[in-house]
N, CA, C and O of each residue as an XYZ file, in Angstrom:
404
protein
N      76.937     80.583     81.045
C      78.247     79.799     80.915
C      78.854     80.061     79.550
O      80.077     80.173     79.459
N      78.075     80.167     78.487
C      78.656     80.358     77.231
C      79.403     81.707     77.197
O      80.548     81.772     76.751
N      78.702     82.857     77.704
C      79.418     84.060     77.764
C      80.740     84.056     78.607
O      81.729     84.652     78.182
N      80.760     83.388     79.796
C      81.977     83.211     80.538
C      83.053     82.401     79.732
O      84.239     82.713     79.841
N      82.689     81.456     78.995
C      83.730     80.769     78.232
C      84.204     81.609     77.105
O      85.404     81.612     76.831
N      83.368     82.311     76.439
C      83.854     83.244     75.357
C      84.699     84.281     75.860
O      85.711     84.611     75.242
N      84.331     84.867     77.028
C      85.138     85.901     77.790
C      86.607     85.394     78.086
O      87.619     86.054     77.849
N      86.579     84.224     78.594
C      87.832     83.407     79.029
C      88.769     83.268     77.762
O      89.977     83.507     77.756
N      87.988     82.828     76.666
C      88.788     82.524     75.498
C      89.344     83.839     74.831
O      90.418     83.816     74.231
N      88.609     84.958     74.944
C      89.010     86.212     74.565
C      90.134     86.835     75.267
O      90.949     87.523     74.652
N      90.228     86.590     76.743
C      91.255     86.952     77.534
C      92.592     86.145     77.179
O      93.696     86.668     77.022
N      92.317     84.852     77.086
C      93.488     83.911     76.737
C      94.171     84.476     75.515
O      95.377     84.725     75.511
N      93.334     84.686     74.418
C      93.918     85.165     73.226
C      94.729     86.464     73.319
O      95.790     86.647     72.721
N      94.101     87.384     74.159
C      94.698     88.719     74.351
C      96.049     88.563     75.061
O      97.006     89.282     74.771
N      96.105     87.583     76.020
C      97.312     87.414     76.683
C      98.350     86.913     75.894
O      99.473     87.408     75.984
N      98.086     85.898     75.054
C      98.979     85.260     74.132
C      99.514     86.404     73.149
O     100.723     86.605     73.029
N      98.629     87.084     72.510
C      99.078     88.124     71.557
C      99.852     89.204     72.133
O     100.775     89.666     71.462
N      99.582     89.712     73.384
C     100.267     90.803     73.978
C     101.668     90.462     74.683
O     102.494     91.345     74.915
N     101.860     89.189     74.985
C     103.161     88.839     75.767
C     104.334     89.178     74.805
O     104.387     88.909     73.605
N     105.206     89.780     75.511
C     106.430     90.228     74.888
C     106.391     91.451     74.065
O     107.356     91.730     73.353
N     105.261     92.258     74.115
C     105.178     93.537     73.453
C     106.136     94.493     73.955
O     106.717     95.235     73.165
N     106.368     94.547     75.282
C     107.369     95.358     75.930
C     108.521     94.558     76.515
O     108.339     93.706     77.385
N     109.731     94.863     76.004
C     110.869     94.055     76.356
C     111.297     94.667     77.642
O     112.320     95.351     77.670
N     110.572     94.463     78.723
C     110.750     95.004     79.974
C     111.423     93.942     80.898
O     111.505     92.765     80.546
N     111.874     94.371     82.025
C     112.401     93.368     83.095
C     111.443     92.416     83.520
O     111.775     91.370     84.077
N     110.111     92.772     83.251
C     109.017     91.848     83.747
C     108.686     90.745     82.687
O     107.766     89.949     82.871
N     109.486     90.732     81.556
C     109.171     89.741     80.504
C     109.199     88.418     81.004
O     108.302     87.619     80.734
N     110.268     88.106     81.786
C     110.362     86.630     82.227
C     109.221     86.320     83.131
O     108.698     85.207     83.087
N     108.795     87.265     83.969
C     107.637     86.973     84.855
C     106.320     86.819     83.943
O     105.452     85.976     84.174
N     106.282     87.676     82.949
C     105.043     87.595     82.196
C     104.980     86.305     81.415
O     103.902     85.727     81.271
N     106.137     85.824     80.892
C     106.127     84.529     80.190
C     105.772     83.311     81.261
O     105.061     82.364     80.924
N     106.284     83.426     82.447
C     106.046     82.334     83.315
C     104.587     82.404     83.699
O     103.940     81.357     83.702
N     104.000     83.574     84.030
C     102.586     83.672     84.263
C     101.737     83.257     83.185
O     100.686     82.664     83.432
N     102.125     83.533     81.921
C     101.283     83.095     80.804
C     101.295     81.701     80.700
O     100.247     81.128     80.399
N     102.402     81.018     80.920
C     102.507     79.541     80.771
C     101.780     78.984     81.804
O     101.182     77.950     81.508
N     101.651     79.443     83.090
C     100.772     78.828     84.211
C      99.330     78.985     83.641
O      98.607     77.992     83.554
N      98.913     80.187     83.260
C      97.499     80.336     82.849
C      97.100     79.274     81.721
O      96.090     78.581     81.849
N      97.987     79.177     80.551
C      97.678     78.336     79.455
C      97.715     76.915     79.882
O      96.907     76.119     79.402
N      98.603     76.546     80.755
C      98.635     75.102     81.126
C      97.417     74.746     81.986
O      96.951     73.607     81.938
N      96.879     75.722     82.794
C      95.723     75.499     83.511
C      94.446     75.374     82.807
O      93.532     74.631     83.163
N      94.436     76.249     81.646
C      93.127     76.296     80.738
C      93.253     75.568     79.501
O      92.316     75.560     78.703
N      94.398     74.917     79.259
C      94.658     74.255     77.942
C      93.601     73.200     77.642
O      93.047     73.162     76.544
N      93.337     72.380     78.578
C      92.358     71.260     78.356
C      91.039     71.693     77.822
O      90.537     71.190     76.817
N      90.484     72.660     78.536
C      89.191     73.239     78.124
C      89.179     74.248     76.891
O      88.130     74.447     76.278
N      90.315     74.849     76.560
C      90.384     75.792     75.483
C      91.484     75.495     74.590
O      92.102     76.440     74.101
N      91.818     74.263     74.306
C      92.874     73.907     73.510
C      92.763     74.483     72.033
O      93.749     74.903     71.428
N      91.597     74.468     71.554
C      91.436     75.025     70.115
C      91.731     76.455     70.047
O      92.368     76.895     69.089
N      91.272     77.301     71.094
C      91.546     78.670     70.972
C      93.014     79.033     71.212
O      93.554     79.931     70.566
N      93.657     78.315     72.159
C      95.098     78.504     72.419
C      95.938     78.174     71.198
O      96.808     78.959     70.819
N      95.677     76.930     70.522
C      96.458     76.560     69.454
C      96.200     77.554     68.236
O      97.153     77.956     67.569
N      94.977     77.917     67.977
C      94.597     78.824     66.885
C      95.290     80.132     67.024
O      95.816     80.671     66.051
N      95.301     80.724     68.378
C      95.791     82.010     68.593
C      97.375     81.965     68.449
O      97.984     82.928     67.983
N      97.990     80.846     68.854
C      99.442     80.715     68.769
C      99.851     80.515     67.291
O     100.918     80.972     66.883
N      99.047     79.866     66.529
C      99.245     79.735     65.070
C      99.229     81.077     64.449
O     100.176     81.459     63.762
N      98.110     81.856     64.684
C      98.120     83.134     64.122
C      99.201     84.082     64.453
O      99.657     84.854     63.610
N      99.638     84.026     65.742
C     100.746     84.855     66.217
C     102.116     84.488     65.545
O     102.904     85.359     65.175
N     102.339     83.205     65.419
C     103.514     82.789     64.672
C     103.495     83.322     63.264
O     104.524     83.780     62.766
N     102.387     83.276     62.626
C     102.322     83.676     61.135
C     102.411     85.235     61.060
O     103.167     85.788     60.261
N     101.645     85.886     61.884
C     101.541     87.229     61.812
C     102.417     88.062     62.676
O     102.405     89.276     62.474
N     103.136     87.602     63.565
C     103.990     88.274     64.461
C     105.369     87.616     64.531
O     105.844     87.308     65.624
N     106.041     87.386     63.345
C     107.272     86.599     63.310
C     108.382     86.977     64.171
O     109.233     86.190     64.587
N     108.327     88.283     64.426
C     109.447     88.949     65.268
C     109.357     88.493     66.688
O     110.297     88.668     67.465
N     108.158     87.869     67.066
C     108.013     87.358     68.357
C     108.076     85.879     68.557
O     107.746     85.352     69.619
N     108.506     85.222     67.514
C     108.611     83.796     67.585
C     109.481     83.239     68.668
O     109.255     82.123     69.134
N     110.491     84.003     69.087
C     111.224     83.572     70.302
C     110.485     83.559     71.488
O     110.626     82.642     72.298
N     109.596     84.626     71.697
C     108.717     84.709     72.835
C     107.782     83.504     72.905
O     107.567     82.895     73.953
N     107.202     83.176     71.645
C     106.252     82.047     71.689
C     107.091     80.704     71.851
O     106.588     79.775     72.482
N     108.170     80.602     71.377
C     109.066     79.451     71.589
C     109.298     79.182     73.146
O     109.211     78.070     73.667
N     109.596     80.327     73.783
C     109.820     80.273     75.236
C     108.660     79.787     75.943
O     108.764     78.939     76.829
N     107.443     80.342     75.551
C     106.094     79.797     76.164
C     105.929     78.329     75.981
O     105.503     77.580     76.860
N     106.318     77.937     74.701
C     106.092     76.471     74.491
C     106.993     75.665     75.254
O     106.598     74.588     75.701
N     108.292     76.111     75.475
C     109.223     75.441     76.306
C     108.818     75.286     77.803
O     108.985     74.233     78.419
N     108.251     76.460     78.363
C     107.661     76.472     79.647
C     106.475     75.482     79.743
O     106.405     74.677     80.672
N     105.541     75.558     78.758
C     104.529     74.664     78.790
C     104.890     73.240     78.806
O     104.311     72.433     79.532
N     105.933     72.903     77.934
C     106.484     71.599     77.949
C     107.127     71.215     79.258
O     107.023     70.048     79.636
N     107.732     72.033     79.926
C     108.301     71.730     81.216
C     107.243     71.432     82.338
O     107.498     70.703     83.297
N     106.071     72.033     82.148
C     105.062     71.826     83.029
C     104.182     70.628     82.705
O     103.685     69.955     83.607
N     103.993     70.368     81.439
C     103.148     69.290     81.075
C     103.664     68.867     79.710
O     103.479     69.670     78.795
N     104.252     67.785     79.452
C     104.946     67.351     78.214
C     103.885     67.091     77.082
O     104.152     67.317     75.901
N     102.782     66.650     77.461
C     101.739     66.538     76.440
C     101.266     67.790     75.799
O     101.181     67.898     74.576
N     100.952     68.754     76.652
C     100.577     70.047     76.142
C     101.645     70.748     75.453
O     101.404     71.384     74.427
N     102.917     70.668     75.996
C     104.051     71.208     75.179
C     104.284     70.563     73.915
O     104.716     71.238     72.980
N     104.045     69.317     73.775
C     104.307     68.521     72.594
C     103.219     69.093     71.518
O     103.536     69.348     70.355
N     102.038     69.249     71.983
C     100.938     69.762     71.034
C     101.458     71.286     70.515
O     101.410     71.578     69.320
N     101.847     72.012     71.306
C     102.177     73.433     71.025
C     103.424     73.414     70.107
O     103.478     74.096     69.083
N     104.396     72.622     70.510
C     105.700     72.590     69.686
C     105.374     71.974     68.311
O     105.884     72.424     67.286
N     104.509     70.929     68.306
C     104.190     70.265     66.904
C     103.563     71.345     65.979
O     103.914     71.479     64.806
N     102.615     72.103     66.580
C     101.866     73.132     65.786
C     102.810     74.191     65.349
O     102.753     74.534     64.168
N     103.655     74.746     66.123
C     104.614     75.753     65.829
C     105.583     75.202     64.805
O     105.880     75.914     63.846
N     106.072     74.053     64.925
C     106.999     73.492     63.961
C     106.262     73.227     62.626
O     106.877     73.445     61.582
N     105.127     72.822     62.589
C     104.332     72.813     61.259
C     104.174     73.979     60.602
O     104.354     74.076     59.388
N     103.786     75.054     61.439
C     103.534     76.429     60.776
C     104.791     77.012     60.240
O     104.792     77.631     59.176
N     105.915     76.818     60.986
C     107.201     77.375     60.525
C     107.715     76.623     59.252
O     108.189     77.235     58.295
N     107.606     75.374     59.290
C     107.982     74.586     58.036
C     107.097     74.940     56.813
O     107.594     75.087     55.696
N     105.837     75.067     57.045
C     104.993     75.444     55.761
C     105.322     76.823     55.342
O     105.309     77.100     54.142
N     105.630     77.746     56.273
C     106.031     79.036     55.872
C     107.339     79.067     55.027
O     107.457     79.694     53.974
N     108.264     78.346     55.592
C     109.611     78.248     54.847
C     109.483     77.609     53.439
O     110.122     78.041     52.480
N     108.680     76.625     53.364
C     108.470     75.976     52.098
C     107.890     76.947     51.050
O     108.363     77.096     49.923
N     106.796     77.602     51.551
C     106.073     78.525     50.650
C     106.920     79.861     50.496
O     106.633     80.619     49.569
N     107.898     80.159     51.323
C     108.804     81.257     51.081
C     108.225     82.567     51.723
O     108.606     83.674     51.342
N     107.293     82.400     52.709
C     106.682     83.475     53.449
C     107.624     84.151     54.462
O     107.218     85.084     55.155
């Protein structure tokens, strides 16, 4: 069971990191699909999802609009999950602005 959980967390992280890499007509579908997967698995893998989103916002700032869209889609599906993601992203962006990163 531990291997299955680690594998799922690895796949979740990979999906989060790769979303929006190709600005193709399928971007909207990919964003929708990712939000469905994250909403379904958020409760059991909250730490992994939030940690990955945090790192993506910090290390892939050119994709912040992609991650903002994911946050909005999550919020529309489940306001509690959306609030956690939006709060995290807001905090990361504010700290980066204050630090001048």
